[in-house]
Every structure is written in C-alpha cells, then in structure tokens.
Amino acid sequence: MTLVDEPEPVHWNPVKACLLILSLTTHYICELLFIVGSGVYARDIAEVVGGAEISSWCISAVTILTAAFAPPIAQAADFWGRKWLLVVPTFLGFIGSIVVATAQSMQVAIIGFAIGGASFGAQPLVHAVASEILPRKHRSYAQSTVNSSIGVGAIIALTVGSALTNNNPAGFRTYWYLCAGLYVFSSVAMALLYNPAPRELQLTMTFGEKIRALDWIGFLLFNAGLVTFCVGLSYSQNPFPWTNAHVLAPFLTGVVILATLVLYEVKFKKDGLFHHGLFQHRNFPIAVTAVAIEGLVFVAASNYYPFEMATVLAGRISSFRVAVCFAIAFVALFAIANVVGAYIHRTKTVRGPAMASFVGFIIFGAVSANIKSSTPEAHFWGFVIFYGIGLGICLITLLTMAQLATPPELISITSGLMASMRSFGGAVGVAIQLAIFNSGLNSNLVPQVTAAVEPLGLNATSIGPLIAALGTENRTLIQAVPGVNQEIIEAAETARTDAFVIGFRDVWISVAAFAAFGIFICYFVKNPKAEFNSSIDAPLEGTARVRELEKPRVSIRDSDTSPADMGAALE
C-alpha cells in the first residue's frame, strides 16, 4: 500500500519541468552565496565596520530567520499557491544584500542578514516544487539537481568572495552587490518560468478560511522559543558563565516556550506546524531529527574549518587559498550528488545512503579534532573531502525520505518543516559551538601563553598586553609591548595557536558526537520502495480535480448559469 492509492495517468512535459527545476537552482545558488558569506566573511565585515564581538549574529540571523519563515510560507503555499511565495521572498534577498553591502556598522549588517534570511523562507518550496512536478520515481534526481546547486553556489561564494576580500576586507561590499544582482536574476527567472495551475485549496477556500487555517500560535511559540533559546546559548562563555542571568534567563525562557509549543501541537493543534498527518511513518521524524544534525554540522564546518586553517597556517597561507581549500568540499558535494541521486533511483533505498552521510561527518569531525599547530597544509585539503561527501549524500537522501514518508498533499509542509529544523539545528549549533569554542580557548589562552613566555624572562605585567596585541595581528603593536623580543613573540604566537586549537578540537568532538547519533537514528529507517512510482503529485497542467473545479469559474463569465447552479456544481 502506498501513500498515493490511485495515481492519475502521467501527463508531463519533461522539457518544461527541467527548465523550471534549473530556474529553481538559481535560488539555491543565491542562498549559498548569502549564507556562506555570512559565516566566512563576517570577520572581513568586522574589520571594516567594527563589532567583531557580535559578528556571530551574521549567520545566526540567517539561520533563525530561515527557521522562522519556512513553516508559515510552506503552509501558506498550499492556500495561495507556490509562485509568488517563491518569487517575493527571493527578492528580499536582493534588499538584504544591498543593506549588507552598504552597512557602516555591524548592527546594520546584521539587519541586512536578517532581511536576507527571510528569503530563505522560500527554501522548502524549492524542494517541494522540484519534487512534485516530476513522477515520484524521479524524486531523487530532482533533489540531487537542486542540491548540486549547493556545490555551485558555495564554490562561487568561496572563490569569488575570497578573491574580492584577499588583503582587502572592504571587498565584502562588492561581494554582496554580486549577491544582490543574482537575487534579481533568480526572482525574474522563477517569475517567468513557473506558471502552475491553481491548487485545489486555492479554489475551494475563502480568504478568511485560509487566514484562520494558518497556525499563528505555533509560529509565534516556535519563533519566540528559538530566538530566546539561542540568545541564552550565545551569551554562554561570551562573556558570561552559565550561572549568570544573561545566560539562564533567556535560555530557560526558550526551553519553557518550546515545551509549551510541543504541548500545544500535540494536544490542541492537529493540522498546524507539526501536522499530525506527517507522522504516519517513522521515516519522517527520523528525517527531521537527522536534518537538524546536518544543519549543526554545516554551520560548524562553515564557521570553524576555514578559521582553524587560517589560524594554524597564519603567515604561511592567504585567505584566498584557505577559501579554495574549503571549496574542495563543495566540489566533492557536486561530484557525488548526482551519483547518489542515481543510486537511490536505481535501488529505491535511502537507509544506506543516510547512514553513509553521517559516517562521512564522523570521519570529518574525528580527523579535524586531531589537527595541531604543526599540522601541514596538505592535511587540510584532504580532511575537508569527508565533509563534502557527507554533505553531498545527506540532504538528497533525507529530503527524498521525508517527502516519500508523508501524504502528497503535505509535501510543502513536509519540506517546510525539514528546512526549518535544519536551520533550527544550525542556529542552536552556532550557539553551542560558540560556547564550546570560547570555553576551550578562554581556559587555555592565558595559561598557555604564560607557560611559554615566563621562562624566557617576560614580566608578568606584559603578558596581558602581549595577548591583546597578538589578537590584533599588528606587528607594530606586538613589538611595542614592554620586554618582548623576537624569541618571546614566536613562543607566544605558538602558544596562542595551541590554545585556539584546543577550542577548535572541542568543537570537532561535538560534531563527531552528534554525527554518531545521526548514524544511530538512521539505522531505523525503512526503505520506501513502493513509493517510487509514476504518480505526479502536482502536474504543472493541474490535476483532474482542479480542472473540474475551474470549469464552473469559466461558465460564470461566459454563460447565463445562475450562481445557485454554480454552487451546486461545486458541491
């Protein structure tokens, strides 16, 4: 028995469908330029406009806004159609990019990232539309094509962006002007190429019914809980201890709000944010949990791998070379994505690929945790491939698994919840990893540097100023610290790098631990072989039911049929 009991005859235009999917990939390319830039180039922005202490909120704003906007847009798309809920949010990316490009302070830049983050709310519709316009047996191909664009976008972001900012931090402005132009192109492409038939609920529900059907309470609780939870985590060890009210108050408030959300969705709202129809098959809750872990791994790699490489190889490598190295992960993603799509299509299995993706993440976390200040550059180029392999397998598999585990009419909500939980994992991951990194760094920085320079004769009163000067990477300031010489400076730099490596190591250990849990839960996935059939969930030409509903609408304009007769026809 499948989730599609009586599939309609397959009538579809492959050329039209493929052109539309290609236009959808432009949205994902824009997203990758935006989110990779928010993590990798946040330090360049801070160097120009200041505000380094709050720069982690650049990527947090994007992930939080994605989690906030994805569910309501996904649900609304069932009532008002997909097209303009794809196009309008995408255009917000243009506005956000312009704000970032022209920002004169970090606070304004973060506002730009928040506006651009709202464009990520259309992300679930990219996955939903790509899948629902093709026969279900081709779903893995649809997802592999969409996810291949992740590799394209990331490679452009890392190579072009690093070329623009290499020895020129102000080049971030040109980078975000480029993002703005691509967002305009994507908006226009989707507006021109995506002209679907109306959906059944568009025709049968009134505006008031649609508004009332949205899960406003669920959206409010989810967003409030997510923001306060992440604020609390972000303050941990940055600079407050766990026992401080700045950490505990928002953190516990977030926990209470999220617990209230769970109670509300389970007991009182069966067709809301967590629609009960989504949980008929065990694969969906597994996919939702696994994609949150993938989001956590993604932000860890984006934020800390280039950072660690630049720190360990400081003075021996350019920022451009660091970015090109990290781009190798996305070359691996691009190379493996279509192979995985073909494998899933041929074998009709998702369990093996899902587990394999987290094996890749575990290996990446394990080898990265063993990086030391003496690790040669060549190792970095090899380690990152494991991350790319895991990334290239994971999203394709999990989205295919989730969509085939839920009823076809809930594909938009399915994709929305997957996108939201991925961003939830990323937002929580940013906060957790920042706390872990700062804890490891702060507890080792002063002791490591002190142990390195005191035997060389540096006065204890000069250790603090030396550490502060090392943080600026300004040779003039470093050499101006009283009592230092070249031997002391070199010893202090090595000790400082060792302290940073400890912070990085702790982050990678946490990544490997979460990935191990991902393997565990994916072991229980059931392969949905019966769902790989020829049914099309949402043909571009419309379903037979929609065509039937549209007929009376035409006759109202073109005939003398009475409204009463038309009401009877609709019934």
Short mmCIF file of N, CA and C in Angstrom, two decimals, residues 97-250:
data_model
loop_
_atom_site.label_atom_id
_atom_site.label_comp_id
_atom_site.label_asym_id
_atom_site.label_seq_id
_atom_site.Cartn_x
_atom_site.Cartn_y
_atom_site.Cartn_z
N SER A 97 20.91 41.97 0.68
CA SER A 97 22.27 42.07 0.14
C SER A 97 22.71 43.52 0.00
N ILE A 98 21.79 44.38 -0.45
CA ILE A 98 22.11 45.81 -0.58
C ILE A 98 22.39 46.42 0.79
N VAL A 99 21.61 46.04 1.79
CA VAL A 99 21.82 46.57 3.15
C VAL A 99 23.20 46.16 3.67
N VAL A 100 23.57 44.89 3.48
CA VAL A 100 24.89 44.43 3.93
C VAL A 100 26.00 45.15 3.17
N ALA A 101 25.83 45.29 1.86
CA ALA A 101 26.87 45.91 1.02
C ALA A 101 27.14 47.35 1.41
N THR A 102 26.12 48.05 1.90
CA THR A 102 26.27 49.47 2.21
C THR A 102 26.40 49.74 3.71
N ALA A 103 26.44 48.70 4.54
CA ALA A 103 26.45 48.86 6.00
C ALA A 103 27.69 49.61 6.48
N GLN A 104 27.47 50.49 7.45
CA GLN A 104 28.56 51.23 8.08
C GLN A 104 28.78 50.80 9.52
N SER A 105 27.99 49.83 9.98
CA SER A 105 28.16 49.28 11.33
C SER A 105 27.74 47.82 11.30
N MET A 106 28.22 47.05 12.27
CA MET A 106 27.86 45.64 12.32
C MET A 106 26.37 45.47 12.60
N GLN A 107 25.79 46.37 13.39
CA GLN A 107 24.36 46.28 13.69
C GLN A 107 23.52 46.38 12.41
N VAL A 108 23.89 47.30 11.53
CA VAL A 108 23.16 47.45 10.26
C VAL A 108 23.39 46.22 9.38
N ALA A 109 24.61 45.70 9.38
CA ALA A 109 24.89 44.49 8.59
C ALA A 109 24.03 43.32 9.06
N ILE A 110 23.87 43.19 10.37
CA ILE A 110 23.05 42.11 10.92
C ILE A 110 21.59 42.28 10.49
N ILE A 111 21.11 43.53 10.44
CA ILE A 111 19.75 43.78 9.94
C ILE A 111 19.64 43.31 8.49
N GLY A 112 20.67 43.59 7.70
CA GLY A 112 20.68 43.12 6.32
C GLY A 112 20.64 41.60 6.22
N PHE A 113 21.40 40.94 7.10
CA PHE A 113 21.38 39.48 7.11
C PHE A 113 20.01 38.95 7.52
N ALA A 114 19.35 39.66 8.43
CA ALA A 114 18.00 39.24 8.85
C ALA A 114 17.01 39.37 7.69
N ILE A 115 17.09 40.48 6.95
CA ILE A 115 16.20 40.66 5.80
C ILE A 115 16.48 39.59 4.75
N GLY A 116 17.76 39.39 4.46
CA GLY A 116 18.12 38.34 3.50
C GLY A 116 17.75 36.96 4.00
N GLY A 117 17.83 36.76 5.33
CA GLY A 117 17.45 35.48 5.90
C GLY A 117 16.00 35.14 5.64
N ALA A 118 15.15 36.18 5.54
CA ALA A 118 13.73 35.95 5.24
C ALA A 118 13.56 35.31 3.86
N SER A 119 14.50 35.57 2.94
CA SER A 119 14.40 34.96 1.61
C SER A 119 14.57 33.45 1.68
N PHE A 120 15.22 32.98 2.73
CA PHE A 120 15.42 31.54 2.90
C PHE A 120 14.12 30.84 3.28
N GLY A 121 13.09 31.63 3.62
CA GLY A 121 11.80 31.03 3.90
C GLY A 121 11.21 30.32 2.70
N ALA A 122 11.66 30.71 1.49
CA ALA A 122 11.18 30.05 0.26
C ALA A 122 11.90 28.74 -0.02
N GLN A 123 12.92 28.44 0.78
CA GLN A 123 13.72 27.23 0.54
C GLN A 123 12.89 25.95 0.46
N PRO A 124 11.93 25.73 1.37
CA PRO A 124 11.16 24.48 1.26
C PRO A 124 10.36 24.37 -0.04
N LEU A 125 9.95 25.52 -0.60
CA LEU A 125 9.18 25.47 -1.84
C LEU A 125 10.06 25.05 -3.01
N VAL A 126 11.35 25.37 -2.94
CA VAL A 126 12.28 24.92 -3.98
C VAL A 126 12.29 23.39 -4.01
N HIS A 127 12.42 22.79 -2.83
CA HIS A 127 12.45 21.33 -2.76
C HIS A 127 11.09 20.72 -3.11
N ALA A 128 10.02 21.37 -2.64
CA ALA A 128 8.67 20.83 -2.88
C ALA A 128 8.32 20.88 -4.36
N VAL A 129 8.53 22.03 -4.99
CA VAL A 129 8.16 22.18 -6.41
C VAL A 129 8.99 21.25 -7.28
N ALA A 130 10.30 21.18 -7.01
CA ALA A 130 11.16 20.31 -7.82
C ALA A 130 10.69 18.86 -7.76
N SER A 131 10.18 18.45 -6.61
CA SER A 131 9.73 17.06 -6.46
C SER A 131 8.34 16.82 -7.02
N GLU A 132 7.42 17.74 -6.76
CA GLU A 132 6.02 17.46 -7.06
C GLU A 132 5.67 17.58 -8.54
N ILE A 133 6.53 18.19 -9.35
CA ILE A 133 6.23 18.31 -10.78
C ILE A 133 6.78 17.14 -11.59
N LEU A 134 7.51 16.24 -10.93
CA LEU A 134 8.07 15.06 -11.60
C LEU A 134 7.41 13.79 -11.07
N PRO A 135 7.44 12.70 -11.82
CA PRO A 135 6.99 11.42 -11.27
C PRO A 135 7.78 11.08 -10.00
N ARG A 136 7.10 10.48 -9.03
CA ARG A 136 7.72 10.20 -7.75
C ARG A 136 8.97 9.32 -7.88
N LYS A 137 9.03 8.47 -8.89
CA LYS A 137 10.19 7.61 -9.06
C LYS A 137 11.45 8.41 -9.42
N HIS A 138 11.26 9.65 -9.90
CA HIS A 138 12.40 10.51 -10.25
C HIS A 138 12.73 11.50 -9.13
N ARG A 139 12.15 11.32 -7.96
CA ARG A 139 12.31 12.32 -6.90
C ARG A 139 13.76 12.51 -6.48
N SER A 140 14.52 11.44 -6.42
CA SER A 140 15.93 11.57 -6.01
C SER A 140 16.71 12.38 -7.04
N TYR A 141 16.34 12.27 -8.34
CA TYR A 141 17.00 13.09 -9.36
C TYR A 141 16.68 14.57 -9.15
N ALA A 142 15.44 14.87 -8.82
CA ALA A 142 15.05 16.26 -8.57
C ALA A 142 15.86 16.84 -7.42
N GLN A 143 15.96 16.07 -6.33
CA GLN A 143 16.69 16.56 -5.16
C GLN A 143 18.20 16.64 -5.42
N SER A 144 18.73 15.71 -6.20
CA SER A 144 20.17 15.77 -6.49
C SER A 144 20.50 16.98 -7.35
N THR A 145 19.60 17.33 -8.28
CA THR A 145 19.82 18.52 -9.11
C THR A 145 19.79 19.78 -8.27
N VAL A 146 18.78 19.89 -7.41
CA VAL A 146 18.67 21.06 -6.54
C VAL A 146 19.88 21.15 -5.62
N ASN A 147 20.27 20.02 -5.05
CA ASN A 147 21.38 20.05 -4.10
C ASN A 147 22.74 20.19 -4.77
N SER A 148 22.83 19.84 -6.05
CA SER A 148 24.07 20.11 -6.78
C SER A 148 24.33 21.61 -6.85
N SER A 149 23.25 22.38 -6.89
CA SER A 149 23.41 23.84 -6.94
C SER A 149 24.01 24.37 -5.65
N ILE A 150 23.91 23.61 -4.56
CA ILE A 150 24.60 23.99 -3.32
C ILE A 150 26.09 24.05 -3.59
N GLY A 151 26.60 23.01 -4.27
CA GLY A 151 28.01 22.99 -4.58
C GLY A 151 28.42 24.15 -5.47
N VAL A 152 27.61 24.44 -6.49
CA VAL A 152 27.92 25.56 -7.40
C VAL A 152 27.95 26.87 -6.63
N GLY A 153 26.90 27.11 -5.82
CA GLY A 153 26.83 28.36 -5.06
C GLY A 153 27.97 28.52 -4.09
N ALA A 154 28.31 27.44 -3.39
CA ALA A 154 29.38 27.52 -2.40
C ALA A 154 30.73 27.75 -3.05
N ILE A 155 30.97 27.09 -4.18
CA ILE A 155 32.24 27.28 -4.89
C ILE A 155 32.38 28.73 -5.35
N ILE A 156 31.31 29.29 -5.90
CA ILE A 156 31.34 30.70 -6.31
C ILE A 156 31.57 31.59 -5.09
N ALA A 157 30.85 31.30 -4.00
CA ALA A 157 30.98 32.13 -2.79
C ALA A 157 32.40 32.13 -2.26
N LEU A 158 33.02 30.97 -2.23
CA LEU A 158 34.34 30.85 -1.62
C LEU A 158 35.45 31.37 -2.52
N THR A 159 35.37 31.11 -3.81
CA THR A 159 36.45 31.54 -4.70
C THR A 159 36.33 33.02 -5.05
N VAL A 160 35.15 33.43 -5.49
CA VAL A 160 34.97 34.84 -5.85
C VAL A 160 35.06 35.73 -4.62
N GLY A 161 34.39 35.32 -3.54
CA GLY A 161 34.39 36.12 -2.32
C GLY A 161 35.78 36.28 -1.74
N SER A 162 36.54 35.19 -1.70
CA SER A 162 37.89 35.29 -1.13
C SER A 162 38.81 36.10 -2.03
N ALA A 163 38.60 36.02 -3.35
CA ALA A 163 39.41 36.85 -4.26
C ALA A 163 39.13 38.33 -4.03
N LEU A 164 37.87 38.65 -3.75
CA LEU A 164 37.49 40.05 -3.52
C LEU A 164 37.99 40.58 -2.18
N THR A 165 38.08 39.69 -1.17
CA THR A 165 38.44 40.15 0.18
C THR A 165 39.90 39.86 0.53
N ASN A 166 40.63 39.17 -0.32
CA ASN A 166 42.03 38.84 -0.03
C ASN A 166 42.86 40.12 0.07
N ASN A 167 43.37 40.38 1.27
CA ASN A 167 44.14 41.60 1.56
C ASN A 167 43.32 42.87 1.31
N ASN A 168 42.00 42.73 1.26
CA ASN A 168 41.12 43.88 1.04
C ASN A 168 39.77 43.59 1.68
N PRO A 169 39.66 43.71 3.01
CA PRO A 169 38.41 43.38 3.69
C PRO A 169 37.20 44.13 3.14
N ALA A 170 37.41 45.35 2.65
CA ALA A 170 36.29 46.14 2.12
C ALA A 170 35.71 45.52 0.85
N GLY A 171 36.38 44.52 0.30
CA GLY A 171 35.84 43.83 -0.87
C GLY A 171 34.54 43.09 -0.58
N PHE A 172 34.20 42.97 0.72
CA PHE A 172 32.91 42.33 1.04
C PHE A 172 31.75 43.09 0.42
N ARG A 173 31.92 44.40 0.24
CA ARG A 173 30.82 45.19 -0.34
C ARG A 173 30.55 44.77 -1.79
N THR A 174 31.61 44.58 -2.56
CA THR A 174 31.44 44.11 -3.94
C THR A 174 30.79 42.73 -3.96
N TYR A 175 31.19 41.89 -3.02
CA TYR A 175 30.64 40.53 -2.94
C TYR A 175 29.12 40.58 -2.76
N TRP A 176 28.65 41.45 -1.85
CA TRP A 176 27.20 41.46 -1.63
C TRP A 176 26.43 42.23 -2.71
N TYR A 177 27.10 43.10 -3.44
CA TYR A 177 26.46 43.65 -4.64
C TYR A 177 26.26 42.54 -5.68
N LEU A 178 27.24 41.64 -5.78
CA LEU A 178 27.10 40.49 -6.67
C LEU A 178 25.92 39.62 -6.24
N CYS A 179 25.80 39.39 -4.93
CA CYS A 179 24.66 38.62 -4.42
C CYS A 179 23.34 39.29 -4.80
N ALA A 180 23.30 40.61 -4.67
CA ALA A 180 22.07 41.35 -4.98
C ALA A 180 21.67 41.13 -6.44
N GLY A 181 22.64 41.22 -7.35
CA GLY A 181 22.34 41.03 -8.76
C GLY A 181 21.83 39.63 -9.06
N LEU A 182 22.42 38.62 -8.43
CA LEU A 182 21.98 37.25 -8.66
C LEU A 182 20.59 37.00 -8.10
N TYR A 183 20.26 37.65 -6.98
CA TYR A 183 18.91 37.51 -6.43
C TYR A 183 17.86 38.08 -7.39
N VAL A 184 18.17 39.19 -8.04
CA VAL A 184 17.24 39.76 -9.02
C VAL A 184 17.05 38.79 -10.18
N PHE A 185 18.15 38.24 -10.68
CA PHE A 185 18.07 37.28 -11.79
C PHE A 185 17.21 36.08 -11.41
N SER A 186 17.41 35.55 -10.19
CA SER A 186 16.65 34.39 -9.74
C SER A 186 15.16 34.71 -9.64
N SER A 187 14.84 35.88 -9.09
CA SER A 187 13.43 36.27 -8.95
C SER A 187 12.75 36.35 -10.31
N VAL A 188 13.42 36.97 -11.27
CA VAL A 188 12.84 37.12 -12.61
C VAL A 188 12.70 35.76 -13.30
N ALA A 189 13.73 34.91 -13.17
CA ALA A 189 13.69 33.60 -13.82
C ALA A 189 12.52 32.76 -13.33
N MET A 190 12.31 32.74 -12.02
CA MET A 190 11.21 31.94 -11.48
C MET A 190 9.86 32.55 -11.83
N ALA A 191 9.78 33.88 -11.86
CA ALA A 191 8.51 34.54 -12.21
C ALA A 191 8.11 34.22 -13.65
N LEU A 192 9.10 34.11 -14.53
CA LEU A 192 8.80 33.85 -15.94
C LEU A 192 8.54 32.38 -16.24
N LEU A 193 9.27 31.49 -15.58
CA LEU A 193 9.23 30.07 -15.94
C LEU A 193 8.25 29.24 -15.13
N TYR A 194 7.80 29.76 -13.98
CA TYR A 194 6.90 28.96 -13.14
C TYR A 194 5.49 29.53 -13.22
N ASN A 195 4.65 28.86 -13.97
CA ASN A 195 3.25 29.29 -14.13
C ASN A 195 2.34 28.08 -13.93
N PRO A 196 2.20 27.63 -12.68
CA PRO A 196 1.45 26.40 -12.42
C PRO A 196 -0.05 26.61 -12.46
N ALA A 197 -0.77 25.52 -12.61
CA ALA A 197 -2.23 25.55 -12.46
C ALA A 197 -2.57 25.83 -11.00
N PRO A 198 -3.74 26.39 -10.72
CA PRO A 198 -4.13 26.63 -9.32
C PRO A 198 -4.18 25.32 -8.54
N ARG A 199 -3.96 25.43 -7.24
CA ARG A 199 -4.11 24.27 -6.37
C ARG A 199 -5.55 24.17 -5.89
N GLU A 200 -5.93 22.99 -5.49
CA GLU A 200 -7.33 22.77 -5.12
C GLU A 200 -7.77 23.70 -4.00
N LEU A 201 -6.93 23.87 -2.97
CA LEU A 201 -7.32 24.72 -1.84
C LEU A 201 -7.40 26.19 -2.22
N GLN A 202 -6.67 26.61 -3.26
CA GLN A 202 -6.80 27.97 -3.75
C GLN A 202 -8.22 28.26 -4.23
N LEU A 203 -8.85 27.25 -4.80
CA LEU A 203 -10.16 27.43 -5.40
C LEU A 203 -11.30 27.17 -4.42
N THR A 204 -11.08 26.34 -3.43
CA THR A 204 -12.19 25.92 -2.57
C THR A 204 -12.27 26.67 -1.25
N MET A 205 -11.21 27.38 -0.85
CA MET A 205 -11.22 28.09 0.44
C MET A 205 -11.34 29.59 0.22
N THR A 206 -12.06 30.27 1.11
CA THR A 206 -12.13 31.72 1.08
C THR A 206 -10.88 32.30 1.73
N PHE A 207 -10.67 33.60 1.54
CA PHE A 207 -9.51 34.26 2.14
C PHE A 207 -9.53 34.11 3.66
N GLY A 208 -10.69 34.32 4.26
CA GLY A 208 -10.79 34.21 5.71
C GLY A 208 -10.48 32.81 6.20
N GLU A 209 -10.95 31.81 5.48
CA GLU A 209 -10.67 30.43 5.86
C GLU A 209 -9.17 30.13 5.78
N LYS A 210 -8.52 30.69 4.78
CA LYS A 210 -7.08 30.48 4.64
C LYS A 210 -6.32 31.11 5.80
N ILE A 211 -6.69 32.34 6.16
CA ILE A 211 -6.03 33.02 7.27
C ILE A 211 -6.20 32.24 8.57
N ARG A 212 -7.43 31.75 8.80
CA ARG A 212 -7.70 31.02 10.04
C ARG A 212 -7.00 29.66 10.06
N ALA A 213 -6.72 29.11 8.89
CA ALA A 213 -6.09 27.79 8.83
C ALA A 213 -4.61 27.83 9.18
N LEU A 214 -3.98 29.01 9.08
CA LEU A 214 -2.56 29.13 9.42
C LEU A 214 -2.37 28.96 10.93
N ASP A 215 -1.28 28.33 11.30
CA ASP A 215 -1.01 28.03 12.72
C ASP A 215 -0.28 29.20 13.37
N TRP A 216 -1.00 30.30 13.61
CA TRP A 216 -0.38 31.51 14.14
C TRP A 216 0.24 31.28 15.51
N ILE A 217 -0.46 30.57 16.39
CA ILE A 217 0.07 30.33 17.73
C ILE A 217 1.34 29.48 17.66
N GLY A 218 1.32 28.46 16.81
CA GLY A 218 2.51 27.62 16.66
C GLY A 218 3.70 28.41 16.13
N PHE A 219 3.46 29.26 15.12
CA PHE A 219 4.55 30.08 14.58
C PHE A 219 5.12 31.00 15.65
N LEU A 220 4.24 31.64 16.43
CA LEU A 220 4.69 32.58 17.46
C LEU A 220 5.51 31.87 18.52
N LEU A 221 5.03 30.73 19.00
CA LEU A 221 5.75 30.00 20.04
C LEU A 221 7.09 29.49 19.52
N PHE A 222 7.11 28.98 18.30
CA PHE A 222 8.35 28.45 17.73
C PHE A 222 9.40 29.55 17.59
N ASN A 223 9.00 30.68 17.04
CA ASN A 223 9.96 31.77 16.81
C ASN A 223 10.46 32.36 18.13
N ALA A 224 9.54 32.59 19.07
CA ALA A 224 9.93 33.16 20.36
C ALA A 224 10.85 32.20 21.11
N GLY A 225 10.50 30.92 21.09
CA GLY A 225 11.32 29.94 21.78
C GLY A 225 12.70 29.80 21.17
N LEU A 226 12.76 29.78 19.83
CA LEU A 226 14.04 29.62 19.14
C LEU A 226 14.96 30.81 19.42
N VAL A 227 14.43 32.02 19.31
CA VAL A 227 15.26 33.21 19.49
C VAL A 227 15.80 33.30 20.92
N THR A 228 14.92 33.16 21.92
CA THR A 228 15.38 33.27 23.31
C THR A 228 16.34 32.14 23.68
N PHE A 229 16.08 30.95 23.19
CA PHE A 229 16.96 29.81 23.44
C PHE A 229 18.36 30.08 22.89
N CYS A 230 18.44 30.57 21.65
CA CYS A 230 19.73 30.84 21.01
C CYS A 230 20.45 32.02 21.65
N VAL A 231 19.70 33.04 22.07
CA VAL A 231 20.32 34.19 22.73
C VAL A 231 21.01 33.72 24.01
N GLY A 232 20.32 32.89 24.79
CA GLY A 232 20.92 32.38 26.01
C GLY A 232 22.19 31.59 25.75
N LEU A 233 22.15 30.70 24.76
CA LEU A 233 23.34 29.92 24.44
C LEU A 233 24.47 30.79 23.92
N SER A 234 24.14 31.82 23.14
CA SER A 234 25.18 32.67 22.56
C SER A 234 25.92 33.47 23.62
N TYR A 235 25.27 33.77 24.75
CA TYR A 235 25.91 34.50 25.84
C TYR A 235 26.81 33.60 26.68
N SER A 236 26.63 32.28 26.60
CA SER A 236 27.42 31.37 27.42
C SER A 236 28.90 31.45 27.06
N GLN A 237 29.71 31.77 28.05
CA GLN A 237 31.16 31.94 27.87
C GLN A 237 31.48 33.05 26.87
N ASN A 238 30.51 33.94 26.63
CA ASN A 238 30.72 35.01 25.64
C ASN A 238 29.99 36.29 26.07
N PRO A 239 30.34 36.91 27.18
CA PRO A 239 31.44 36.55 28.08
C PRO A 239 30.96 35.97 29.41
N PHE A 240 29.66 35.63 29.53
CA PHE A 240 29.10 35.30 30.84
C PHE A 240 29.18 33.80 31.12
N PRO A 241 29.37 33.42 32.40
CA PRO A 241 29.32 31.99 32.76
C PRO A 241 27.88 31.49 32.74
N TRP A 242 27.74 30.17 32.78
CA TRP A 242 26.41 29.57 32.71
C TRP A 242 25.49 30.04 33.83
N THR A 243 26.06 30.34 34.98
CA THR A 243 25.23 30.72 36.13
C THR A 243 24.74 32.16 36.07
N ASN A 244 25.22 32.94 35.11
CA ASN A 244 24.83 34.34 35.01
C ASN A 244 23.42 34.48 34.45
N ALA A 245 22.69 35.49 34.91
CA ALA A 245 21.31 35.71 34.47
C ALA A 245 21.22 35.99 32.97
N HIS A 246 22.27 36.59 32.38
CA HIS A 246 22.26 36.85 30.94
C HIS A 246 22.14 35.55 30.14
N VAL A 247 22.64 34.45 30.70
CA VAL A 247 22.56 33.15 30.04
C VAL A 247 21.29 32.41 30.45
N LEU A 248 21.09 32.30 31.77
CA LEU A 248 19.99 31.47 32.27
C LEU A 248 18.61 32.00 31.92
N ALA A 249 18.42 33.33 32.02
CA ALA A 249 17.07 33.89 31.81
C ALA A 249 16.55 33.60 30.40
N PRO A 250 17.27 33.99 29.34
CA PRO A 250 16.74 33.69 28.00
C PRO A 250 16.75 32.20 27.68
#
